Coordinates of C-alpha atoms in Angstrom, one line a residue:
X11 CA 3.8 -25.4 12.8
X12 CA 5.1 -27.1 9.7
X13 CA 3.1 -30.1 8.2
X14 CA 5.4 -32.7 6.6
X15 CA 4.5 -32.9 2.9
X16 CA 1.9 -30.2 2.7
X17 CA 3.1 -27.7 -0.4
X18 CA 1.8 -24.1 -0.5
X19 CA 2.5 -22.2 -3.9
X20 CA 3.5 -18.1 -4.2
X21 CA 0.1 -17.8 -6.5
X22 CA -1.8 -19.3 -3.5
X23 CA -0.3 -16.4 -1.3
X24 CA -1.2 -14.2 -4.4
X25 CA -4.6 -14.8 -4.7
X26 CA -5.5 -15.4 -1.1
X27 CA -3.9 -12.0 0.2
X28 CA -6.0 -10.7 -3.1
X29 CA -9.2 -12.2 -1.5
X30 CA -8.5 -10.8 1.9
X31 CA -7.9 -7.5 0.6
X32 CA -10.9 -7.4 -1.9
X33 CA -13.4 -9.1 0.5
X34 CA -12.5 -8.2 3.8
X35 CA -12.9 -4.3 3.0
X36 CA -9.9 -3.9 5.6
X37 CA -9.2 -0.3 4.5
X38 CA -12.7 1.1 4.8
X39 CA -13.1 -0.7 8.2
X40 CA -9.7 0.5 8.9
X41 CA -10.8 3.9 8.0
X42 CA -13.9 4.3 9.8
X43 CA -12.2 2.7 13.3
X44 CA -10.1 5.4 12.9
X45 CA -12.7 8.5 12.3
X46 CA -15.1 6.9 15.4
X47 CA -13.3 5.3 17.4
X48 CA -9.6 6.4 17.9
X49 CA -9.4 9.1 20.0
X50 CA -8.9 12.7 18.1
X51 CA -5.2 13.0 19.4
X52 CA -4.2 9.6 18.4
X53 CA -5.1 9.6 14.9
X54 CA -2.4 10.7 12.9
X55 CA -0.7 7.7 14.4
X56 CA -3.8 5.0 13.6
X57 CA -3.5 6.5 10.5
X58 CA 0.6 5.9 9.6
X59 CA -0.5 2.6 11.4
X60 CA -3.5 1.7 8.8
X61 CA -1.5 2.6 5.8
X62 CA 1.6 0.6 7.0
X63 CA -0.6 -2.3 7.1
X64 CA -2.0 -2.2 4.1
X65 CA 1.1 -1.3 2.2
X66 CA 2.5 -4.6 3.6
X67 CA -0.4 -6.6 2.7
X68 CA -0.2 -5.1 -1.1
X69 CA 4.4 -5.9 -1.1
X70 CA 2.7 -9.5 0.2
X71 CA 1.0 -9.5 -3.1
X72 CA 3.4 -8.3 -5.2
X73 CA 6.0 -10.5 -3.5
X74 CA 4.5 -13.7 -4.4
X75 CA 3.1 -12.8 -7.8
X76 CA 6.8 -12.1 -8.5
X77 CA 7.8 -15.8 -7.9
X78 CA 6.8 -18.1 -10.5
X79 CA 8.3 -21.5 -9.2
X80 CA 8.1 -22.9 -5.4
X81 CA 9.3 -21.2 -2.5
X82 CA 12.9 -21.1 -1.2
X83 CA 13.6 -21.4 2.4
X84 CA 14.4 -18.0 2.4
X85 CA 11.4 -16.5 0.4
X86 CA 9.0 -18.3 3.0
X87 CA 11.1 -16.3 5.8
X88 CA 10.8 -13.2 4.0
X89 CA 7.1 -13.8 3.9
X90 CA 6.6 -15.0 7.5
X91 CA 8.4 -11.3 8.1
X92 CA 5.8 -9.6 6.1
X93 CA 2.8 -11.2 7.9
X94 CA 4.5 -10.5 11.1
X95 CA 4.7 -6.9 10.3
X96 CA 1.0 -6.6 9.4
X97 CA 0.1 -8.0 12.8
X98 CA 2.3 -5.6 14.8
X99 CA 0.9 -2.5 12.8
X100 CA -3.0 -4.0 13.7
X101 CA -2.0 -4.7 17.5
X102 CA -0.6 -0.8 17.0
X103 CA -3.6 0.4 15.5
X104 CA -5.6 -1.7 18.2
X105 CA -3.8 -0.4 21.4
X106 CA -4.8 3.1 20.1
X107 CA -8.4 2.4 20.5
X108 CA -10.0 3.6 24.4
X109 CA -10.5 0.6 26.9
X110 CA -14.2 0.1 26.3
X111 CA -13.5 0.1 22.5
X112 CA -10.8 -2.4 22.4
X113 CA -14.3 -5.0 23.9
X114 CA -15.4 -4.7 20.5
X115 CA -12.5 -6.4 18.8

């Protein structure tokens, strides 16, 4: 939801998407889901999946480092797109997994 009065800057979305990327290691978690987990069939598609993700997460990056002022309307729409899109590739790369996998996560 929106809070009245609460400000968040590009270079907030900047660094924290830095963070998550550095921190979290995503990729190689990613990465070895994919080689133990997904079954052998499906993973060309967790794969495409993975990559998508993480290609997203980087244009979030390079989205708000590009901005060097507050957000417009329209730039916080564009960004609410991009984090959208890195959920559905995740929930993609999650249905992939077998039933008793998926209880991990």
């Amino acid at each position: 939801g929106e809070v009245e009065g609460l400000m968040v800057s590009p270079m907030q979305f900047l660094f924290g998407t830095q963070i998550l990327l550095r921190n979290s290691q995503l990729d190689g978690n990613m990465r070895l889901m994919i080689e133990q987990e997904i079954p052998r069939r499906k993973r060309d598609q967790a794969r495409k999946n993975a990559a998508s993700a993480m290609n997203q997460l980087q244009e979030i990056a390079k989205f708000s480092g590009s901005i060097q002022r507050d957000f417009e309307t329209i730039e916080m729409e564009e960004l609410a797109d991009m984090y959208r899109n890195v959920r559905v590739y995740l929930n993609e790369l999650y249905e992939l997994l077998p039933e008793k996998e998926k209880e991990k996560y």
